[in-house]
Amino acid sequence: MRTVLTYRSLRANPLRVLVSPTPWAGLVYGFSGMLLALPTAILLPLFPLLPAWSWLLSTVERQRVRLIGHEHIPGPPSPLQVPPWQNVPARLTSALGWREIAGALVHLIFGILTFTLWIFGLTLAMTLILAPFLPLVGRAFAIGNWQIDSPVGTMLIAMLGLVVLAVFLYAQLLLALGQAMTTRVLIGSRVEELQQQVTTLAGERVALIDAFEAERRRIERDLHDGPQQHLAGAALHLGLLRTRLQARAPEDQAELLPNIDAAHDEIERALDTIRDAVAGLRPRILIDKGLLAAIDDLAERSPIPVIVSISRPVRLHEAVEASVYSIATEFVANSLKHSGATQITITLDTYPDGVRLVLNDNGCGGADPAQGSGLIGIQHRATLLHGVIELHSPAGGPTTLSLLLPEGTIRTGASA
């Protein structure tokens, strides 16, 4: 796992940082930065050629920050991702293009600072560290008129050189970090960063839907294999006990049979409640036969006519089918409860860009998400599906709810 270099990590434990591979990465970053600053210094008097070099340098800098453990810097937006010389006007008229030119100039400043640090800091450190070896070549370490040629004195000078080297490495790390952060601010594309955030959030949204669906299946399984099975066993034992009791004396039957029947009825009601809860999580017909069969079943169970129109049967992902069915169920329930509708229409169409679900009733209209949790729940489910939802419900009706799902919700090669 790479260690990300930050000011906080340098302040928190500087000695630990210095004994890690990070200083070597900082040296490579600083040395490569000095080399890349040379073309900028050469092209600076030839300003018309500087933009092309700065755009090329930005491409390198977006990856070079990885040397010190940072993530690469997002590139330019899609219209600017062609070679710079093929789209010079667009690059010159974009804010990012001029920020990249400024980034090249700032890079030159950091290159000069790094060069100065290396000339004075590294030269001084190496001179002090090599002091014990000077007597081997017949020379003594001298500072002005003061000469040190004793082994103890030269070793102390070498230890001082190690301290200077540590200070140099630490200063190089600080300089590298400052350059990386400044580069990210100057040449980072806000559009690409936002696109990356959107991609990340979309992935988290899909993971959330999958996790929710997995948890729902676990609850269904636990309810079916746990309490439902135990209650069914208890009902069976009560039925056997009732059968045996009927063979006894009438006075025993009169005393015990009503209690057994009441207990059996309570168990049956508990079983019905559990079955309804499981069905509310996800109907068995939706699990076994898919969304289209579940919508047909929903239409058949409705007390008012529900017209189902499906242009091209397709299978969606399980989590998507469950959410779409919940949206349809919520819409039908709201229509029956609030709109006074006499007919509901459910239309499911497949387009090249995705799937469109249209729900319509001929009720009184006036549906407002701010006045009901049902429509808010529909909107939340549509958002989790990365879908686009539209509601049109004028006063007096009708009410139309449209949901467009992206193409990725369709199972590849699957049909209903």
GROMACS .gro file of C-alpha atoms in nm:
model
  416
    1MET     CA    1   0.000   0.000   0.000
    2ARG     CA    2   0.146   0.338  -0.100
    3THR     CA    3   0.195   0.610   0.160
    4VAL     CA    4   0.043   0.941   0.055
    5LEU     CA    5   0.277   1.229   0.136
    6THR     CA    6   0.101   1.510   0.321
    7TYR     CA    7   0.206   1.795   0.546
    8ARG     CA    8   0.030   1.620   0.832
    9SER     CA    9   0.233   1.298   0.788
   10LEU     CA   10   0.557   1.498   0.774
   11ARG     CA   11   0.472   1.683   1.096
   12ALA     CA   12   0.333   1.379   1.278
   13ASN     CA   13   0.642   1.156   1.260
   14PRO     CA   14   0.929   1.313   1.063
   15LEU     CA   15   1.188   1.052   1.167
   16ARG     CA   16   0.967   0.766   1.050
   17VAL     CA   17   0.919   0.939   0.717
   18LEU     CA   18   1.294   0.983   0.672
   19VAL     CA   19   1.368   0.611   0.721
   20SER     CA   20   1.095   0.510   0.474
   21PRO     CA   21   1.123   0.492   0.093
   22THR     CA   22   0.947   0.830   0.073
   23PRO     CA   23   1.266   1.045   0.072
   24TRP     CA   24   1.395   0.858  -0.231
   25ALA     CA   25   1.067   0.919  -0.408
   26GLY     CA   26   1.100   1.288  -0.318
   27LEU     CA   27   1.454   1.294  -0.463
   28VAL     CA   28   1.334   1.136  -0.789
   29TYR     CA   29   1.044   1.382  -0.801
   30GLY     CA   30   1.276   1.679  -0.745
   31PHE     CA   31   1.541   1.565  -0.993
   32SER     CA   32   1.287   1.490  -1.267
   33GLY     CA   33   1.125   1.828  -1.196
   34MET     CA   34   1.456   2.005  -1.257
   35LEU     CA   35   1.503   1.824  -1.588
   36LEU     CA   36   1.148   1.911  -1.700
   37ALA     CA   37   1.205   2.277  -1.605
   38LEU     CA   38   1.490   2.311  -1.858
   39PRO     CA   39   1.264   2.322  -2.170
   40THR     CA   40   1.044   2.581  -1.997
   41ALA     CA   41   1.347   2.801  -1.932
   42ILE     CA   42   1.461   2.762  -2.294
   43LEU     CA   43   1.116   2.835  -2.441
   44LEU     CA   44   1.037   3.122  -2.206
   45PRO     CA   45   1.186   3.385  -2.444
   46LEU     CA   46   0.996   3.216  -2.730
   47PHE     CA   47   0.654   3.267  -2.575
   48PRO     CA   48   0.450   3.155  -2.881
   49LEU     CA   49   0.601   2.807  -2.838
   50LEU     CA   50   0.546   2.796  -2.463
   51PRO     CA   51   0.175   2.698  -2.468
   52ALA     CA   52   0.238   2.378  -2.664
   53TRP     CA   53   0.514   2.275  -2.422
   54SER     CA   54   0.305   2.365  -2.119
   55TRP     CA   55   0.019   2.146  -2.242
   56LEU     CA   56   0.261   1.857  -2.295
   57LEU     CA   57   0.420   1.919  -1.956
   58SER     CA   58   0.077   1.909  -1.792
   59THR     CA   59   0.021   1.561  -1.932
   60VAL     CA   60   0.345   1.447  -1.767
   61GLU     CA   61   0.272   1.629  -1.441
   62ARG     CA   62  -0.067   1.461  -1.405
   63GLN     CA   63   0.112   1.129  -1.372
   64ARG     CA   64   0.436   1.245  -1.206
   65VAL     CA   65   0.260   1.328  -0.878
   66ARG     CA   66   0.217   0.953  -0.831
   67LEU     CA   67   0.590   0.937  -0.749
   68ILE     CA   68   0.512   1.076  -0.401
   69GLY     CA   69   0.204   0.862  -0.350
   70HIS     CA   70  -0.066   1.101  -0.474
   71GLU     CA   71  -0.345   1.001  -0.708
   72HIS     CA   72  -0.304   1.113  -1.067
   73ILE     CA   73  -0.453   1.449  -1.153
   74PRO     CA   74  -0.769   1.431  -1.372
   75GLY     CA   75  -0.707   1.522  -1.734
   76PRO     CA   76  -0.884   1.783  -1.945
   77PRO     CA   77  -1.251   1.749  -2.049
   78SER     CA   78  -1.331   1.525  -2.343
   79PRO     CA   79  -1.330   1.805  -2.609
   80LEU     CA   80  -0.972   1.894  -2.509
   81GLN     CA   81  -0.834   1.541  -2.489
   82VAL     CA   82  -0.702   1.550  -2.846
   83PRO     CA   83  -0.333   1.641  -2.902
   84PRO     CA   84  -0.293   2.015  -2.823
   85TRP     CA   85  -0.162   2.106  -3.167
   86GLN     CA   86  -0.485   1.970  -3.321
   87ASN     CA   87  -0.710   2.194  -3.115
   88VAL     CA   88  -0.505   2.504  -3.036
   89PRO     CA   89  -0.793   2.759  -3.053
   90ALA     CA   90  -1.009   2.561  -2.811
   91ARG     CA   91  -0.716   2.519  -2.574
   92LEU     CA   92  -0.628   2.888  -2.583
   93THR     CA   93  -0.988   2.992  -2.519
   94SER     CA   94  -1.030   2.756  -2.224
   95ALA     CA   95  -0.945   2.848  -1.866
   96LEU     CA   96  -0.771   2.513  -1.825
   97GLY     CA   97  -0.533   2.590  -2.114
   98TRP     CA   98  -0.415   2.912  -1.950
   99ARG     CA   99  -0.391   2.744  -1.611
  100GLU     CA  100  -0.163   2.486  -1.770
  101ILE     CA  101   0.058   2.769  -1.904
  102ALA     CA  102   0.067   2.919  -1.554
  103GLY     CA  103   0.147   2.572  -1.423
  104ALA     CA  104   0.452   2.554  -1.650
  105LEU     CA  105   0.578   2.888  -1.517
  106VAL     CA  106   0.521   2.780  -1.157
  107HIS     CA  107   0.697   2.453  -1.239
  108LEU     CA  108   0.998   2.657  -1.351
  109ILE     CA  109   0.999   2.842  -1.018
  110PHE     CA  110   0.992   2.515  -0.826
  111GLY     CA  111   1.268   2.384  -1.052
  112ILE     CA  112   1.488   2.683  -0.961
  113LEU     CA  113   1.413   2.635  -0.591
  114THR     CA  114   1.493   2.265  -0.615
  115PHE     CA  115   1.817   2.335  -0.802
  116THR     CA  116   1.921   2.586  -0.535
  117LEU     CA  117   1.840   2.337  -0.259
  118TRP     CA  118   2.045   2.067  -0.426
  119ILE     CA  119   2.343   2.294  -0.495
  120PHE     CA  120   2.373   2.421  -0.138
  121GLY     CA  121   2.205   2.155   0.076
  122LEU     CA  122   2.321   1.837  -0.096
  123THR     CA  123   2.671   1.974  -0.166
  124LEU     CA  124   2.717   2.074   0.198
  125ALA     CA  125   2.585   1.742   0.328
  126MET     CA  126   2.809   1.533   0.102
  127THR     CA  127   3.115   1.748   0.181
  128LEU     CA  128   3.068   1.693   0.554
  129ILE     CA  129   2.993   1.322   0.520
  130LEU     CA  130   3.308   1.264   0.312
  131ALA     CA  131   3.532   1.444   0.565
  132PRO     CA  132   3.669   1.119   0.725
  133PHE     CA  133   3.795   1.003   0.385
  134LEU     CA  134   4.002   1.313   0.306
  135PRO     CA  135   4.309   1.199   0.509
  136LEU     CA  136   4.320   0.887   0.292
  137VAL     CA  137   4.412   1.106  -0.005
  138GLY     CA  138   4.654   1.323   0.191
  139ARG     CA  139   4.418   1.613   0.253
  140ALA     CA  140   4.257   1.761   0.563
  141PHE     CA  141   3.911   1.903   0.614
  142ALA     CA  142   3.947   2.280   0.634
  143ILE     CA  143   3.711   2.562   0.722
  144GLY     CA  144   3.897   2.883   0.640
  145ASN     CA  145   4.230   2.862   0.826
  146TRP     CA  146   4.096   2.592   1.060
  147GLN     CA  147   4.196   2.237   0.960
  148ILE     CA  148   4.062   1.915   1.109
  149ASP     CA  149   4.264   1.603   1.038
  150SER     CA  150   4.207   1.392   1.351
  151PRO     CA  151   3.983   1.084   1.317
  152VAL     CA  152   3.757   1.195   1.602
  153GLY     CA  153   3.714   1.542   1.456
  154THR     CA  154   3.637   1.414   1.106
  155MET     CA  155   3.383   1.163   1.245
  156LEU     CA  156   3.204   1.443   1.427
  157ILE     CA  157   3.202   1.639   1.102
  158ALA     CA  158   3.057   1.334   0.922
  159MET     CA  159   2.781   1.302   1.184
  160LEU     CA  160   2.701   1.669   1.131
  161GLY     CA  161   2.683   1.590   0.759
  162LEU     CA  162   2.422   1.320   0.827
  163VAL     CA  163   2.212   1.575   1.014
  164VAL     CA  164   2.244   1.819   0.723
  165LEU     CA  165   2.148   1.537   0.482
  166ALA     CA  166   1.835   1.462   0.690
  167VAL     CA  167   1.743   1.831   0.682
  168PHE     CA  168   1.800   1.834   0.305
  169LEU     CA  169   1.580   1.529   0.251
  170TYR     CA  170   1.307   1.675   0.470
  171ALA     CA  171   1.325   2.009   0.287
  172GLN     CA  172   1.308   1.826  -0.049
  173LEU     CA  173   0.997   1.641   0.066
  174LEU     CA  174   0.832   1.966   0.170
  175LEU     CA  175   0.921   2.124  -0.162
  176ALA     CA  176   0.792   1.822  -0.357
  177LEU     CA  177   0.466   1.824  -0.163
  178GLY     CA  178   0.419   2.195  -0.222
  179GLN     CA  179   0.482   2.155  -0.593
  180ALA     CA  180   0.241   1.859  -0.622
  181MET     CA  181  -0.038   2.042  -0.442
  182THR     CA  182   0.015   2.359  -0.645
  183THR     CA  183   0.018   2.157  -0.966
  184ARG     CA  184  -0.309   1.987  -0.873
  185VAL     CA  185  -0.475   2.323  -0.810
  186LEU     CA  186  -0.353   2.473  -1.137
  187ILE     CA  187  -0.395   2.193  -1.392
  188GLY     CA  188  -0.664   1.982  -1.228
  189SER     CA  189  -0.978   1.972  -1.441
  190ARG     CA  190  -1.286   2.050  -1.236
  191VAL     CA  191  -1.506   1.879  -1.497
  192GLU     CA  192  -1.311   1.554  -1.484
  193GLU     CA  193  -1.303   1.561  -1.105
  194LEU     CA  194  -1.680   1.599  -1.099
  195GLN     CA  195  -1.716   1.317  -1.352
  196GLN     CA  196  -1.502   1.095  -1.132
  197GLN     CA  197  -1.715   1.182  -0.831
  198VAL     CA  198  -2.031   1.105  -1.027
  199THR     CA  199  -1.883   0.770  -1.136
  200THR     CA  200  -1.788   0.690  -0.779
  201LEU     CA  201  -2.131   0.782  -0.646
  202ALA     CA  202  -2.299   0.578  -0.921
  203GLY     CA  203  -2.089   0.277  -0.822
  204GLU     CA  204  -2.177   0.327  -0.456
  205ARG     CA  205  -2.544   0.358  -0.553
  206VAL     CA  206  -2.535   0.026  -0.741
  207ALA     CA  207  -2.356  -0.135  -0.447
  208LEU     CA  208  -2.624   0.005  -0.213
  209ILE     CA  209  -2.904  -0.139  -0.426
  210ASP     CA  210  -2.732  -0.478  -0.444
  211ALA     CA  211  -2.671  -0.479  -0.069
  212PHE     CA  212  -3.034  -0.383  -0.004
  213GLU     CA  213  -3.155  -0.661  -0.233
  214ALA     CA  214  -2.925  -0.917  -0.069
  215GLU     CA  215  -3.050  -0.812   0.275
  216ARG     CA  216  -3.410  -0.838   0.158
  217ARG     CA  217  -3.350  -1.192   0.029
  218ARG     CA  218  -3.191  -1.283   0.362
  219ILE     CA  219  -3.492  -1.153   0.555
  220GLU     CA  220  -3.728  -1.346   0.325
  221ARG     CA  221  -3.526  -1.663   0.376
  222ASP     CA  222  -3.508  -1.620   0.752
  223LEU     CA  223  -3.883  -1.557   0.780
  224HIS     CA  224  -3.960  -1.857   0.564
  225ASP     CA  225  -3.715  -2.099   0.724
  226GLY     CA  226  -3.752  -1.975   1.081
  227PRO     CA  227  -4.078  -1.847   1.237
  228GLN     CA  228  -4.298  -1.962   0.949
  229GLN     CA  229  -4.178  -2.322   0.973
  230HIS     CA  230  -4.211  -2.328   1.352
  231LEU     CA  231  -4.564  -2.187   1.341
  232ALA     CA  232  -4.662  -2.435   1.071
  233GLY     CA  233  -4.528  -2.717   1.290
  234ALA     CA  234  -4.722  -2.585   1.590
  235ALA     CA  235  -5.043  -2.568   1.382
  236LEU     CA  236  -4.988  -2.929   1.271
  237HIS     CA  237  -4.943  -3.047   1.631
  238LEU     CA  238  -5.258  -2.863   1.738
  239GLY     CA  239  -5.449  -3.029   1.455
  240LEU     CA  240  -5.327  -3.373   1.566
  241LEU     CA  241  -5.414  -3.292   1.928
  242ARG     CA  242  -5.764  -3.183   1.822
  243THR     CA  243  -5.811  -3.509   1.634
  244ARG     CA  244  -5.710  -3.714   1.938
  245LEU     CA  245  -5.928  -3.502   2.167
  246GLN     CA  246  -6.236  -3.565   1.953
  247ALA     CA  247  -6.214  -3.934   2.049
  248ARG     CA  248  -6.251  -3.853   2.418
  249ALA     CA  249  -6.555  -3.784   2.634
  250PRO     CA  250  -6.787  -3.497   2.530
  251GLU     CA  251  -6.724  -3.306   2.854
  252ASP     CA  252  -6.349  -3.303   2.783
  253GLN     CA  253  -6.415  -3.182   2.428
  254ALA     CA  254  -6.640  -2.902   2.548
  255GLU     CA  255  -6.370  -2.778   2.784
  256LEU     CA  256  -6.058  -2.807   2.567
  257LEU     CA  257  -6.166  -2.787   2.202
  258PRO     CA  258  -6.252  -2.411   2.206
  259ASN     CA  259  -5.909  -2.331   2.348
  260ILE     CA  260  -5.734  -2.549   2.091
  261ASP     CA  261  -5.936  -2.396   1.809
  262ALA     CA  262  -5.854  -2.043   1.932
  263ALA     CA  263  -5.483  -2.127   1.952
  264HIS     CA  264  -5.496  -2.279   1.604
  265ASP     CA  265  -5.668  -1.968   1.465
  266GLU     CA  266  -5.404  -1.743   1.625
  267ILE     CA  267  -5.128  -1.948   1.463
  268GLU     CA  268  -5.301  -1.929   1.125
  269ARG     CA  269  -5.331  -1.550   1.160
  270ALA     CA  270  -4.962  -1.529   1.251
  271LEU     CA  271  -4.876  -1.737   0.944
  272ASP     CA  272  -5.088  -1.508   0.726
  273THR     CA  273  -4.913  -1.204   0.873
  274ILE     CA  274  -4.569  -1.350   0.800
  275ARG     CA  275  -4.675  -1.445   0.446
  276ASP     CA  276  -4.803  -1.092   0.389
  277ALA     CA  277  -4.477  -0.949   0.524
  278VAL     CA  278  -4.273  -1.171   0.292
  279ALA     CA  279  -4.498  -1.079   0.000
  280GLY     CA  280  -4.455  -0.712   0.088
  281LEU     CA  281  -4.079  -0.751   0.072
  282ARG     CA  282  -4.092  -0.918  -0.267
  283PRO     CA  283  -4.383  -1.123  -0.403
  284ARG     CA  284  -4.311  -1.484  -0.491
  285ILE     CA  285  -4.440  -1.429  -0.845
  286LEU     CA  286  -4.180  -1.155  -0.890
  287ILE     CA  287  -3.905  -1.393  -0.780
  288ASP     CA  288  -4.022  -1.685  -0.991
  289LYS     CA  289  -4.160  -1.523  -1.308
  290GLY     CA  290  -4.022  -1.170  -1.315
  291LEU     CA  291  -4.154  -0.816  -1.333
  292LEU     CA  292  -4.406  -0.857  -1.616
  293ALA     CA  293  -4.591  -1.142  -1.449
  294ALA     CA  294  -4.588  -0.950  -1.118
  295ILE     CA  295  -4.742  -0.642  -1.286
  296ASP     CA  296  -5.013  -0.859  -1.446
  297ASP     CA  297  -5.086  -1.008  -1.103
  298LEU     CA  298  -5.102  -0.656  -0.955
  299ALA     CA  299  -5.354  -0.559  -1.223
  300GLU     CA  300  -5.569  -0.865  -1.157
  301ARG     CA  301  -5.581  -0.794  -0.783
  302SER     CA  302  -5.680  -0.429  -0.827
  303PRO     CA  303  -6.045  -0.343  -0.747
  304ILE     CA  304  -6.054  -0.107  -1.048
  305PRO     CA  305  -5.949  -0.190  -1.406
  306VAL     CA  306  -5.573  -0.174  -1.469
  307ILE     CA  307  -5.459  -0.183  -1.831
  308VAL     CA  308  -5.109  -0.324  -1.880
  309SER     CA  309  -4.924  -0.244  -2.202
  310ILE     CA  310  -4.577  -0.390  -2.267
  311SER     CA  311  -4.421  -0.328  -2.607
  312ARG     CA  312  -4.115  -0.553  -2.579
  313PRO     CA  313  -4.077  -0.790  -2.285
  314VAL     CA  314  -3.728  -0.775  -2.128
  315ARG     CA  315  -3.578  -0.889  -1.799
  316LEU     CA  316  -3.419  -0.631  -1.570
  317HIS     CA  317  -3.173  -0.689  -1.291
  318GLU     CA  318  -3.334  -0.836  -0.979
  319ALA     CA  319  -3.286  -0.526  -0.766
  320VAL     CA  320  -3.425  -0.306  -1.045
  321GLU     CA  321  -3.730  -0.529  -1.096
  322ALA     CA  322  -3.805  -0.520  -0.723
  323SER     CA  323  -3.779  -0.140  -0.715
  324VAL     CA  324  -3.990  -0.091  -1.030
  325TYR     CA  325  -4.256  -0.324  -0.891
  326SER     CA  326  -4.258  -0.127  -0.565
  327ILE     CA  327  -4.302   0.197  -0.762
  328ALA     CA  328  -4.594   0.051  -0.958
  329THR     CA  329  -4.752  -0.086  -0.639
  330GLU     CA  330  -4.715   0.249  -0.462
  331PHE     CA  331  -4.868   0.435  -0.755
  332VAL     CA  332  -5.168   0.199  -0.768
  333ALA     CA  333  -5.214   0.227  -0.391
  334ASN     CA  334  -5.204   0.608  -0.407
  335SER     CA  335  -5.452   0.611  -0.696
  336LEU     CA  336  -5.697   0.390  -0.508
  337LYS     CA  337  -5.662   0.589  -0.186
  338HIS     CA  338  -5.650   0.950  -0.301
  339SER     CA  339  -5.743   1.007  -0.665
  340GLY     CA  340  -6.082   0.839  -0.699
  341ALA     CA  341  -5.965   0.694  -1.032
  342THR     CA  342  -6.177   0.443  -1.222
  343GLN     CA  343  -5.895   0.321  -1.446
  344ILE     CA  344  -5.518   0.286  -1.425
  345THR     CA  345  -5.275   0.229  -1.711
  346ILE     CA  346  -4.927   0.074  -1.673
  347THR     CA  347  -4.703   0.099  -1.980
  348LEU     CA  348  -4.354  -0.049  -2.007
  349ASP     CA  349  -4.155   0.031  -2.323
  350THR     CA  350  -3.797  -0.050  -2.421
  351TYR     CA  351  -3.589   0.208  -2.607
  352PRO     CA  352  -3.227   0.212  -2.727
  353ASP     CA  353  -3.134   0.437  -2.435
  354GLY     CA  354  -3.313   0.237  -2.167
  355VAL     CA  355  -3.655   0.142  -2.032
  356ARG     CA  356  -3.950   0.372  -1.974
  357LEU     CA  357  -4.227   0.299  -1.724
  358VAL     CA  358  -4.539   0.517  -1.756
  359LEU     CA  359  -4.810   0.504  -1.488
  360ASN     CA  360  -5.139   0.686  -1.549
  361ASP     CA  361  -5.476   0.719  -1.377
  362ASN     CA  362  -5.790   0.916  -1.464
  363GLY     CA  363  -5.842   1.046  -1.111
  364CYS     CA  364  -5.873   1.398  -0.975
  365GLY     CA  365  -5.500   1.479  -1.001
  366GLY     CA  366  -5.322   1.727  -0.777
  367ALA     CA  367  -5.058   1.478  -0.665
  368ASP     CA  368  -4.774   1.655  -0.482
  369PRO     CA  369  -4.465   1.478  -0.341
  370ALA     CA  370  -4.449   1.738  -0.064
  371GLN     CA  371  -4.787   1.622   0.068
  372GLY     CA  372  -4.736   1.248   0.071
  373SER     CA  373  -4.466   1.001   0.169
  374GLY     CA  374  -4.568   0.762  -0.111
  375LEU     CA  375  -4.449   0.990  -0.391
  376ILE     CA  376  -4.136   1.076  -0.193
  377GLY     CA  377  -4.058   0.705  -0.166
  378ILE     CA  378  -4.106   0.669  -0.542
  379GLN     CA  379  -3.864   0.954  -0.604
  380HIS     CA  380  -3.607   0.799  -0.371
  381ARG     CA  381  -3.629   0.464  -0.548
  382ALA     CA  382  -3.594   0.632  -0.887
  383THR     CA  383  -3.285   0.817  -0.764
  384LEU     CA  384  -3.126   0.493  -0.641
  385LEU     CA  385  -3.189   0.340  -0.985
  386HIS     CA  386  -3.014   0.637  -1.148
  387GLY     CA  387  -3.340   0.700  -1.331
  388VAL     CA  388  -3.518   1.014  -1.446
  389ILE     CA  389  -3.868   1.063  -1.308
  390GLU     CA  390  -4.136   1.306  -1.425
  391LEU     CA  391  -4.471   1.371  -1.257
  392HIS     CA  392  -4.758   1.554  -1.426
  393SER     CA  393  -5.070   1.584  -1.214
  394PRO     CA  394  -5.277   1.899  -1.274
  395ALA     CA  395  -5.582   1.969  -1.062
  396GLY     CA  396  -5.872   1.774  -1.209
  397GLY     CA  397  -5.644   1.504  -1.348
  398PRO     CA  398  -5.522   1.294  -1.501
  399THR     CA  399  -5.200   1.194  -1.320
  400THR     CA  400  -4.904   1.063  -1.519
  401LEU     CA  401  -4.581   0.936  -1.369
  402SER     CA  402  -4.295   0.861  -1.609
  403LEU     CA  403  -3.974   0.680  -1.510
  404LEU     CA  404  -3.682   0.642  -1.754
  405LEU     CA  405  -3.420   0.384  -1.653
  406PRO     CA  406  -3.074   0.371  -1.815
  407GLU     CA  407  -2.978   0.095  -2.053
  408GLY     CA  408  -2.756  -0.073  -1.795
  409THR     CA  409  -3.061  -0.188  -1.598
  410ILE     CA  410  -3.148  -0.445  -1.870
  411ARG     CA  411  -2.999  -0.789  -1.831
  412THR     CA  412  -2.767  -0.861  -2.123
  413GLY     CA  413  -2.920  -1.119  -2.353
  414ALA     CA  414  -3.224  -1.168  -2.131
  415SER     CA  415  -3.585  -1.148  -2.233
  416ALA     CA  416  -3.903  -1.199  -2.042
   0.00000   0.00000   0.00000
